[in-house]
XYZ file of C-alpha atoms in Angstrom:
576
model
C 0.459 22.390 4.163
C 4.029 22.682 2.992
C 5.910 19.488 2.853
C 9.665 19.575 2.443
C 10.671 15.795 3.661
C 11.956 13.451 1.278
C 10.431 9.888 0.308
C 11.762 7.597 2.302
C 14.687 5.447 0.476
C 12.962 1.705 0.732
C 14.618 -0.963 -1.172
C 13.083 -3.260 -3.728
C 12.003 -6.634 -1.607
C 14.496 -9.642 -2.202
C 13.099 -12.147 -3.032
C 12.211 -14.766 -1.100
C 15.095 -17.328 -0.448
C 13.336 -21.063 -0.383
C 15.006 -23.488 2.331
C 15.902 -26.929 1.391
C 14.021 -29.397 1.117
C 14.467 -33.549 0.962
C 12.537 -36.114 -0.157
C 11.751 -38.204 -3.062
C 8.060 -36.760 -3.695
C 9.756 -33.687 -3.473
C 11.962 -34.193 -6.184
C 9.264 -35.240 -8.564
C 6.710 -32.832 -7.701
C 9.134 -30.234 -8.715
C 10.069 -31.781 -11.840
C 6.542 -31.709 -12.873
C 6.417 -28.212 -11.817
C 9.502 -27.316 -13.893
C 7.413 -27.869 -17.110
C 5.008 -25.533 -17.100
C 8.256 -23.183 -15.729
C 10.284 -23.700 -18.314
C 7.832 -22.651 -20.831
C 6.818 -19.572 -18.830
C 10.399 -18.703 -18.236
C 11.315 -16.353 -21.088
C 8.644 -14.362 -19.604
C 8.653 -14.639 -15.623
C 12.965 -13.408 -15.584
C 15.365 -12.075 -17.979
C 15.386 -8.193 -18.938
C 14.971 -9.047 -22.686
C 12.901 -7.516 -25.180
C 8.680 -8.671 -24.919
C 7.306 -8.837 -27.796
C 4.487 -6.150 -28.730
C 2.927 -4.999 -31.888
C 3.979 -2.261 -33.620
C 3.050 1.323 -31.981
C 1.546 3.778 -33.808
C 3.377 6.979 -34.554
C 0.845 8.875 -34.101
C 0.556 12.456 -35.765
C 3.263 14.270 -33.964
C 5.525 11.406 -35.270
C 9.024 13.498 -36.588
C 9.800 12.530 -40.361
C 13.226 11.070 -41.133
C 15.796 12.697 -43.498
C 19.590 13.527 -44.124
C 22.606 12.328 -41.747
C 23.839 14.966 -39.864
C 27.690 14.973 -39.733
C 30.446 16.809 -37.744
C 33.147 18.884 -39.512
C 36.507 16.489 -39.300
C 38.965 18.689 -36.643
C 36.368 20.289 -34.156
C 38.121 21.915 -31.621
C 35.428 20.528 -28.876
C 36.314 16.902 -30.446
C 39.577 17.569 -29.581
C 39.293 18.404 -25.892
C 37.389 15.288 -24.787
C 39.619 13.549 -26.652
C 42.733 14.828 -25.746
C 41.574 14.413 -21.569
C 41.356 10.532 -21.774
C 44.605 10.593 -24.137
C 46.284 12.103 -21.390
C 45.727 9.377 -18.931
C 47.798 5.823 -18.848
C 47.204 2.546 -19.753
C 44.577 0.639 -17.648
C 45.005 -2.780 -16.955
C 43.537 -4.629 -19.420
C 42.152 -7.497 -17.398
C 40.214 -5.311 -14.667
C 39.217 -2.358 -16.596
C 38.752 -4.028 -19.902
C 35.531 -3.404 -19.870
C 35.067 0.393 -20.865
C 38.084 2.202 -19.580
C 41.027 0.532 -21.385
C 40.094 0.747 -24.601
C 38.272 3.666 -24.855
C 41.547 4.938 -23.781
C 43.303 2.948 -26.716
C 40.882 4.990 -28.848
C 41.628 8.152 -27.861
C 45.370 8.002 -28.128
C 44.872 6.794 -31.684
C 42.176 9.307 -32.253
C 45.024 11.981 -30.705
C 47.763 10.567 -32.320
C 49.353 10.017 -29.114
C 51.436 7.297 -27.844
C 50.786 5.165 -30.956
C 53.599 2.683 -30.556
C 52.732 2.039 -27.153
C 48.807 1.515 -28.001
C 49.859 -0.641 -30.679
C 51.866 -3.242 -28.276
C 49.380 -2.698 -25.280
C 46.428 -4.165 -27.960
C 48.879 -7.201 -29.431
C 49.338 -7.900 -25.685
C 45.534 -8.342 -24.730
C 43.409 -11.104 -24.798
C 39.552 -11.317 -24.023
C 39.021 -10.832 -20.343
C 35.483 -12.283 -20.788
C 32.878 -13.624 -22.953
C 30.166 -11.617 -24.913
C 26.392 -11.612 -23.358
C 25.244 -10.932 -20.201
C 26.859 -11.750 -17.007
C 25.280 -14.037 -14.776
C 26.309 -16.555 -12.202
C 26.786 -19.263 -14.617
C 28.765 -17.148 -17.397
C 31.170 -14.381 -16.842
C 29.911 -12.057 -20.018
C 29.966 -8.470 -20.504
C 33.036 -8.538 -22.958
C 30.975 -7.136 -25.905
C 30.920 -3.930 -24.076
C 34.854 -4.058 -25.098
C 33.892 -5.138 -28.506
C 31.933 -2.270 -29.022
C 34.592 0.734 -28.775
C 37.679 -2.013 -30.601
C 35.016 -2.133 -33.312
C 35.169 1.769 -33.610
C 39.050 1.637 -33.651
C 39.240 -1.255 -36.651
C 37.350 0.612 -38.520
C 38.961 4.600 -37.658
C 42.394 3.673 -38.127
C 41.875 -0.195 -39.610
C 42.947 1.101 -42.738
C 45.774 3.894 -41.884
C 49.073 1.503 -40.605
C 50.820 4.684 -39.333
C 47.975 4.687 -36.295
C 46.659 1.284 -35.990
C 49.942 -1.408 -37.399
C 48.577 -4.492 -39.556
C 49.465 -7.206 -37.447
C 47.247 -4.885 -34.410
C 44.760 -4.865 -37.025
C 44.926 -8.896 -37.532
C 45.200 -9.245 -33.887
C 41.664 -7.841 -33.725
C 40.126 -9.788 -36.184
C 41.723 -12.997 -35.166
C 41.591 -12.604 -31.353
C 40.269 -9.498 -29.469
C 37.026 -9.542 -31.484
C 35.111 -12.701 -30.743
C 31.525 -12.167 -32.828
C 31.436 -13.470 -36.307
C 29.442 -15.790 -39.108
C 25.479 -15.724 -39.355
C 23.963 -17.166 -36.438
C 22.795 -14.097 -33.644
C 22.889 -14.921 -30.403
C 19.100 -14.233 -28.955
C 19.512 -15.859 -25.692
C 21.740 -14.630 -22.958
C 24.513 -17.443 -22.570
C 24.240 -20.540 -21.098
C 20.194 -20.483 -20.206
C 19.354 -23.088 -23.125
C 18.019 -20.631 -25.011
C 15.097 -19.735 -22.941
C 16.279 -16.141 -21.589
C 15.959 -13.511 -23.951
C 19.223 -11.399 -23.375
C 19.276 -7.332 -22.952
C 18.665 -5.159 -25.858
C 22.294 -3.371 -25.066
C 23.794 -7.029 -25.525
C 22.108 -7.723 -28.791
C 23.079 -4.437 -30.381
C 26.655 -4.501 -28.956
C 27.397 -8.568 -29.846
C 25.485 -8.492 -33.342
C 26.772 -5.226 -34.238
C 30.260 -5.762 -33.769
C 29.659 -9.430 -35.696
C 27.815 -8.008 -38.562
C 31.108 -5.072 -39.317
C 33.710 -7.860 -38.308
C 32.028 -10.025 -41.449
C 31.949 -6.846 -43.498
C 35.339 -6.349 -42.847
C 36.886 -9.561 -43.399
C 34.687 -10.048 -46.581
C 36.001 -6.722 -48.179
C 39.534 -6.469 -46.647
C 39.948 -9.856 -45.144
C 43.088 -11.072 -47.183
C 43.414 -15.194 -48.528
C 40.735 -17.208 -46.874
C 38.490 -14.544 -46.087
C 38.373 -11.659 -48.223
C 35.462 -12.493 -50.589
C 34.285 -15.338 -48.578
C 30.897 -15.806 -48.716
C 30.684 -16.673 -45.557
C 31.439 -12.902 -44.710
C 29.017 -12.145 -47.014
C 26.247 -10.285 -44.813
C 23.561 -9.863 -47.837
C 24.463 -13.610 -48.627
C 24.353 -15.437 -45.526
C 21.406 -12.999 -44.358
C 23.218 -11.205 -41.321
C 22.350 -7.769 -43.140
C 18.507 -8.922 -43.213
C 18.532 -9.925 -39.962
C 20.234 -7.069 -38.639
C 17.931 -4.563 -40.801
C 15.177 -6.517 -39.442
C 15.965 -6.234 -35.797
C 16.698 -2.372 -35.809
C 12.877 -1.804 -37.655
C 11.652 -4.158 -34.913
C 12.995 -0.994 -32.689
C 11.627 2.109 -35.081
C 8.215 0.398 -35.072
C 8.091 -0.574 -31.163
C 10.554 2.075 -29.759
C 13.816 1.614 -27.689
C 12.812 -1.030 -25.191
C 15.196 0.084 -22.079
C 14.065 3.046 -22.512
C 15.832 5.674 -20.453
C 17.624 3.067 -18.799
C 20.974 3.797 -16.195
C 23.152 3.009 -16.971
C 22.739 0.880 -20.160
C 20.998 3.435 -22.496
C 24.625 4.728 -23.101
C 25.762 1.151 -24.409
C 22.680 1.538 -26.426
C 23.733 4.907 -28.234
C 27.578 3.420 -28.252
C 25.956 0.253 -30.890
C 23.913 2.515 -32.860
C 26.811 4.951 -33.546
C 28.508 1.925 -34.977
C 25.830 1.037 -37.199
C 24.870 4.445 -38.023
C 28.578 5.019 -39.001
C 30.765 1.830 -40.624
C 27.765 -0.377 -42.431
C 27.908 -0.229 -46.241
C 24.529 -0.896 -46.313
C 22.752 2.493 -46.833
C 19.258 1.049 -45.772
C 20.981 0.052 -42.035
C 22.808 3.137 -41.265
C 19.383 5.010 -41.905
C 17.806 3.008 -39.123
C 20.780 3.567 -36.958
C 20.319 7.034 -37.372
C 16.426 7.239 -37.457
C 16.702 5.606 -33.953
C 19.874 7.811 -32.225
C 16.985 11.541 -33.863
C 14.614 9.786 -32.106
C 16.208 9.058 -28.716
C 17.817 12.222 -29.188
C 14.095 14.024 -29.924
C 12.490 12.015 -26.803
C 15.680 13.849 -25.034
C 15.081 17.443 -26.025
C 11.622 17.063 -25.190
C 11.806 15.695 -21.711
C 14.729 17.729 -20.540
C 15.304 21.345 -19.476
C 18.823 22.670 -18.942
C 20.259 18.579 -19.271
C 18.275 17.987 -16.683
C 15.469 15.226 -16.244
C 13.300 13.214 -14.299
C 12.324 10.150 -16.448
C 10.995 7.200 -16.344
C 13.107 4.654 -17.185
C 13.734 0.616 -17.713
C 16.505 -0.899 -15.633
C 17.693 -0.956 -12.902
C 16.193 -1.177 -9.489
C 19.043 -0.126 -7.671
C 19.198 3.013 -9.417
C 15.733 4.017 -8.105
C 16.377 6.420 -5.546
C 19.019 8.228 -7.215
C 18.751 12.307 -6.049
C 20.522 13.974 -9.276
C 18.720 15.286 -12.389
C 22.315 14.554 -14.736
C 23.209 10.834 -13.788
C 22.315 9.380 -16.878
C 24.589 8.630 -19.835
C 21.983 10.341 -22.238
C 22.763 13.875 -20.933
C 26.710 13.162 -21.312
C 26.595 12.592 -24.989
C 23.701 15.377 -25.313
C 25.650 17.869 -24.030
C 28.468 17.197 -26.026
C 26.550 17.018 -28.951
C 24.577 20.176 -28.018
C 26.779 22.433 -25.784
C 30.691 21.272 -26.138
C 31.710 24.416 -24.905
C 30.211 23.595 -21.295
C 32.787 20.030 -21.859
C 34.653 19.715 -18.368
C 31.133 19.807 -16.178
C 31.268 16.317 -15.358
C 34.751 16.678 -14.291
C 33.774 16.658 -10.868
C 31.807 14.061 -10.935
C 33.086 10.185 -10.001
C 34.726 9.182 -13.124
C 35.288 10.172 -16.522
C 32.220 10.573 -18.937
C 33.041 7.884 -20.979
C 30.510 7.932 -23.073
C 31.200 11.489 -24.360
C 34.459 10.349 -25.211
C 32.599 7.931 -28.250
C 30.326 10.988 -29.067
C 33.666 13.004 -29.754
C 35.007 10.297 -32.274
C 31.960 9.173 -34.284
C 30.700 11.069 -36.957
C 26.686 11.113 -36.174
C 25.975 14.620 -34.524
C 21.507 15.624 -34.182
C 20.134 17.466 -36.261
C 19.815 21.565 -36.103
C 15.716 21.463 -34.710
C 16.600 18.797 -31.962
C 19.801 20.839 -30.794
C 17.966 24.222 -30.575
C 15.022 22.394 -28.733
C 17.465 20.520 -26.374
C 19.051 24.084 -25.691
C 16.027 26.054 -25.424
C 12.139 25.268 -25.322
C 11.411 27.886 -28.193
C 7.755 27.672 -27.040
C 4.910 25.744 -24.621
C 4.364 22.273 -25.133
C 2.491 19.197 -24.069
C 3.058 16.007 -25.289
C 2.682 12.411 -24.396
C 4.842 9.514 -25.290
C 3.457 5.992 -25.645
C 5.863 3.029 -24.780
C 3.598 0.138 -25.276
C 1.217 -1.860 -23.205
C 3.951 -3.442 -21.167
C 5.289 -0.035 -20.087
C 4.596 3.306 -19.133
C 4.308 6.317 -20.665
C 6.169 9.573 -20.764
C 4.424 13.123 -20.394
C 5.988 16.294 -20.430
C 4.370 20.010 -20.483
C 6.883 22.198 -21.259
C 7.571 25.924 -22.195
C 11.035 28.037 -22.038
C 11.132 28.184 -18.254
C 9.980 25.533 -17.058
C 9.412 21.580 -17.534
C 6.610 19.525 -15.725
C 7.571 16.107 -15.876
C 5.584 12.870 -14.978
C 7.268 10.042 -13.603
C 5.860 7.091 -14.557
C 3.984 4.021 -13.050
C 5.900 0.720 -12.047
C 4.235 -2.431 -14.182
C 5.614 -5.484 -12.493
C 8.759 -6.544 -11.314
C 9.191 -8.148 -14.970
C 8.957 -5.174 -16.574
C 11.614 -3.518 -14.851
C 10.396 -0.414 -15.052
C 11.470 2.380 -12.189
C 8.597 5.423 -11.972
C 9.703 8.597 -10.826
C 8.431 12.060 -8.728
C 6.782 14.140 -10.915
C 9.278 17.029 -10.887
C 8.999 20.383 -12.146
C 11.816 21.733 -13.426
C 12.807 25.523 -13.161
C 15.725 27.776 -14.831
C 17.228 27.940 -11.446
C 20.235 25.359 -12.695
C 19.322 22.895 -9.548
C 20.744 19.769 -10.330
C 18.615 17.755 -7.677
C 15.064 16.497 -7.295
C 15.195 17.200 -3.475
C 15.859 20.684 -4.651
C 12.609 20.970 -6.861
C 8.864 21.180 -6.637
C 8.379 17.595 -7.059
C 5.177 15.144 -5.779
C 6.253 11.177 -4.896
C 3.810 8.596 -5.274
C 2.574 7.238 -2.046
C 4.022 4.632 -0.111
C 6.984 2.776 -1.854
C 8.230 3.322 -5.493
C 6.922 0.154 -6.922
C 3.505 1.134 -5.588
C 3.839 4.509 -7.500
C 1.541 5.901 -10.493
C 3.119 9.419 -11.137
C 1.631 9.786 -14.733
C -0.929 12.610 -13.300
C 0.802 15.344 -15.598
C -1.685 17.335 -18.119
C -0.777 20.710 -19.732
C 0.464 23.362 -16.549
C -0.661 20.957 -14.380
C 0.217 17.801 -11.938
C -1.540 15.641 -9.429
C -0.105 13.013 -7.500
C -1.121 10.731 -4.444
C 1.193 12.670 -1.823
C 1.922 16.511 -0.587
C 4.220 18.204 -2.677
C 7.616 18.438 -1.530
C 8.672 22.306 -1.741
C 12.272 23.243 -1.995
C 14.147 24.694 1.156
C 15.109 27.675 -0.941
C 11.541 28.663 -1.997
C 8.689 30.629 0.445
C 5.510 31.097 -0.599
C 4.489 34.481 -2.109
C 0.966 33.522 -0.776
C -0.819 31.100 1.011
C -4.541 30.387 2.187
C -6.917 27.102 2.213
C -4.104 24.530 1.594
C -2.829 26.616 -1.045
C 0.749 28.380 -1.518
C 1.614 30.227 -4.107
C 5.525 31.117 -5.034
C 7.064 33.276 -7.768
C 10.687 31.692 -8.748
C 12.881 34.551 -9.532
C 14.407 32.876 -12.027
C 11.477 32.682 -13.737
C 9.929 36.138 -13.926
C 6.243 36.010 -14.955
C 5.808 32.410 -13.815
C 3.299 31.034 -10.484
C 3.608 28.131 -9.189
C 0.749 27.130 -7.390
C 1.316 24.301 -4.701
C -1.794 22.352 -2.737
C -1.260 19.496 -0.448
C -3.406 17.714 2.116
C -2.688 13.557 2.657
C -2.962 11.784 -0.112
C -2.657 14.604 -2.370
C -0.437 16.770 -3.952
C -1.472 19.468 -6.994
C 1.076 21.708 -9.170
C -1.128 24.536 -11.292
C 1.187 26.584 -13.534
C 0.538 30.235 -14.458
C 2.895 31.499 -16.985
C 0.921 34.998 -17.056
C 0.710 35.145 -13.541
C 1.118 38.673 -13.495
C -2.180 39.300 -11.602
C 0.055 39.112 -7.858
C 0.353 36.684 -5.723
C -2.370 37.532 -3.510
C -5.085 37.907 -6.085
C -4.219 34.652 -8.073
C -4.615 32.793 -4.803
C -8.089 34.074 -4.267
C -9.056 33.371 -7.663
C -7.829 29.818 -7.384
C -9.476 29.812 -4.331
C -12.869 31.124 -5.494
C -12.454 28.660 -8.131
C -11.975 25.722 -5.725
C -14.172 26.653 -2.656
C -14.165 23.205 -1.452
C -11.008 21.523 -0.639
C -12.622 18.038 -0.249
C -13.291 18.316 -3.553
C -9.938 18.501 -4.948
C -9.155 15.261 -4.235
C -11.331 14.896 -8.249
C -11.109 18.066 -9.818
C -9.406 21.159 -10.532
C -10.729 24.127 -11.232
C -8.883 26.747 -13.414
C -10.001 30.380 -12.553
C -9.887 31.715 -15.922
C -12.654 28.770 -16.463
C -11.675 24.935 -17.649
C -11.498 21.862 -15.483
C -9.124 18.597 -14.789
C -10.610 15.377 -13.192
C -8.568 12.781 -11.988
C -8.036 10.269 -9.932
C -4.778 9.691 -7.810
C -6.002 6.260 -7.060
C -5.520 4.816 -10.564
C -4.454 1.731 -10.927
C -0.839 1.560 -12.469
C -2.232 0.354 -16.445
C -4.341 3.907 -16.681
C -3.598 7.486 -16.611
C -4.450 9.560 -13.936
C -6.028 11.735 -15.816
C -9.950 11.269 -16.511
C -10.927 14.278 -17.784
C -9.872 17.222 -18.835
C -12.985 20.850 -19.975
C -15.688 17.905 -19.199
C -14.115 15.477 -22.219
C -12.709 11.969 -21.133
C -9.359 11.216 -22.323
C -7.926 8.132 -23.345
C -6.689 6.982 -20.002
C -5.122 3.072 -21.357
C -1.680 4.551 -22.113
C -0.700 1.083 -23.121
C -2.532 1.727 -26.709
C -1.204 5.138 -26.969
C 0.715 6.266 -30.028
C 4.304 7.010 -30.124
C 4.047 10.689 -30.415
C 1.021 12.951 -29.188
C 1.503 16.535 -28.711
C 1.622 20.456 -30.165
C 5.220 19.753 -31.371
C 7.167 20.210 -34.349
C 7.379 17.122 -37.061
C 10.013 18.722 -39.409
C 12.784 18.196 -36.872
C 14.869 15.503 -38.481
């Protein structure tokens, strides 16, 4: 049976809107309630970090070294640059937020219009506070501290780009963060909602280089104030602190749309402006990782991920809608800049890739590019989240989607979605398995090596026909991958992907081997049958904490992916 229907596109349930109530006993039955409520509230809402112990790295763990940096003057720089200085001036109050002055910065960066980026910045004043935006607190103006951080510290100290009183106007009015006290909580909740890991890196970030900058180059009152003084008044612990909280447990909105880019935007700060040696090497240990997780669970810049945040975002259709593959792209393949230009908007964060110096290192970029060999690995996220799995090899990528673990969590599975070199930019236009029913039902972590189970039919391209089909089975042989058989089985309730890189044997005779080695179709709904010999058991009924996978030649496998390591695979550790 060969399904080509889509999942159906069912919202996350609202929830449940209470009518009002009157009443005296009301009113103190609820504020006895509210006790226990308020103690359980860190952990009931908010989108804030959880705490967790510290994962283990595992064996496939990379190993840290050198900063990689770009050579000042890259041609590629210049292009992305050079698009958003072409463009006007925003207004400030409405698209404060990321397109104003990222287009401040790349005037400045271009030389372009200097005088007239100069008066535009004396002009502004916040639109907004810092933190998260909620319906008692308009918020989200650290986003704009983030990229006027990057410009006071580019052209901060060169008067013929960035004039001093622009320069004073930052530090006195457009940049709000500074002194020693981070902000944990996400405004105005009494500090009992942890705020967004984007938020913390963003608003501390841009305090901790506003104090470094006012203590070294403050002028009377300020330079050489201790209260600037991050060793002294213990921002620079603090801040080391909170970026080894992240190496240890791992980026916590992981994968996330759109905030990861906000994410990489911080880091590039720190990993760039800090005099403190010991935190740009955590910036930068963090961006190789992300950037690793990235070459390992993409083919092409494409991917199928699971990720943290949001919900809305959950039945997007497109492989390339995530901030991640902008700034990977540049980083990896500048020459293909201009292939989001026909996409809705700009790719904005591409634009702070071209002007910071961090670029990845050599192994990551030739792995992003091209999958020198086959792969499997598996990529622990903690007991309060899912797992990534990826088998992999130069033409193709087999990617498992995830498991949803509570609303809480906020954490949006995926089809598992096999990726080919056929440049298809859409999971409707892949071999891909949903879970079954809706999304936050879904465990799609049935991925092993060449293989993938999941609790629905596959879904098989339009543009693909079978090669050969018999007993449930098809078989297809992708022209753009010469050599490679996919192998496709579906009944309800099931769905099974077998890869054969060396499928050279014909269509015909590698579907009566899998045949022969599967007799009974019943029984597939457990186990899988190689026909060179080997077996995978499984069970598509897992519950969303466990692995689909129980067994694999016979030997049970660690299915509590909530105690896996960081990194378990055949992949390269020297990459870094």
């Amino acid at each position: 049976m060969i399904r080509r229907d889509s999942p159906p596109n069912t919202p996350f349930p609202a929830p449940c809107q209470a009518g009002r109530r009157g009443g005296t006993l009301l009113g103190l039955i609820a504020a006895v309630a509210a006790v226990p409520l308020v103690w359980f509230l860190p952990w009931l809402v908010g989108a804030g970090r959880e705490p967790i112990p510290p994962l283990v790295p595992g064996d496939a763990a990379p190993r840290a070294a050198a900063a990689v940096l770009r050579v000042p003057g890259d041609p590629d720089d210049t292009r992305v640059v050079q698009a958003w200085a072409e463009g006007g001036f925003p207004n400030w109050k409405t698209q404060g937020k990321v397109s104003a002055p990222r287009v401040c910065l790349a005037k400045l960066q271009a030389g372009r219009d200097i005088e007239e980026v100069n008066r535009y910045l004396l002009a502004a004043e916040p639109w907004a506070a810092s933190g998260s935006t909620w319906s008692a607190h308009r918020g989200d103006y650290d986003f704009t501290e983030a990229t006027l951080t990057a410009i006071l510290y580019l052209f901060g100290e060169d008067p013929s780009r960035l004039w001093p009183e622009t320069v004073e106007h930052l530090l006195t009015t457009l940049l709000l963060e500074e002194g020693n006290t981070p902000r944990l909580a996400a405004p105005y909740t009494l500090g009992y909602i942890v705020d967004t890991e984007n938020h913390h890196l963003m608003t501390e970030g841009s305090r901790y280089l506003k104090n470094q900058w006012l203590f070294r180059r403050g002028g009377p009152g300020r330079e050489g104030n201790p209260a600037y003084d991050n060793r002294a008044n213990g921002m620079e612990a603090w801040m080391c602190a909170h970026l080894r909280e992240t190496v240890e447990q791992g980026v916590y909105e992981f994968n996330a749309i759109p905030y990861l880019g906000y994410t990489v935007q911080a880091l590039l700060n720190l990993e760039a402006f800090p005099e403190s040696e010991e935190l740009r090497g955590l910036a930068r240990h963090i961006l190789d990782t992300m950037n690793w997780q990235y070459a390992l669970g993409s083919h092409g810049f494409r991917r199928c991920a699971p990720f943290r945040r949001r919900y809305n975002k959950a039945h997007t259709d497109s492989l390339q809608n995530d901030s991640h593959t902008q700034v990977m792209r540049f980083w990896c393949a500048p020459e293909s800049w201009g292939y989001f230009s026909g996409q809705p908007g700009r790719p904005h964060q591409e634009l702070i890739a071209a002007c910071m110096p961090y670029r990845v290192p050599e192994a990551v970029k030739a792995w992003t590019l091209a999958k020198p060999r086959e792969y499997f690995v598996r990529m622990g996220r903690g007991p309060k989240a899912c797992p990534e799995l990826y088998s992999g090899a130069p033409d193709f990528l087999l990617s498992a989607g995830g498991a949803f673990r509570g609303q809480r969590e906020m954490i949006v599975p995926r089809p598992i979605t096999l990726m080919l070199p056929d440049a298809e930019t859409r999971i409707s236009r892949c071999f891909h398995i949903p879970g079954n029913g809706r999304w936050w039902w879904w465990n799609s972590t049935g991925v092993h090596r060449r293989f993938a189970v999941g609790r629905s039919p596959v879904r098989v391209p339009e543009q693909y026909s079978p090669a050969a089909e018999g007993g449930g089975w098809a078989v297809f042989t992708p022209s753009d991958a010469p050599g490679l058989a996919v192998a496709v089985f579906s009944a309800e309730e099931l769905g099974i992907i077998a890869l054969f890189p060396e499928g050279g044997d014909g269509a015909e005779e590698l579907l009566a081997r899998i045949c022969a080695a599967n007799p009974d179709s019943d029984a597939l709904r457990e186990k899988f049958f190689w026909p060179d010999g080997g077996n995978i058991e499984y069970d598509v009924k897992a519950p969303r904490n466990r692995w689909v996978i129980r067994r694999v030649d016979g030997t049970d496998t660690d299915r509590d992916f909530g105690g896996w390591p960081m990194w378990d695979g055949d992949i390269p550790t020297e990459v870094f």
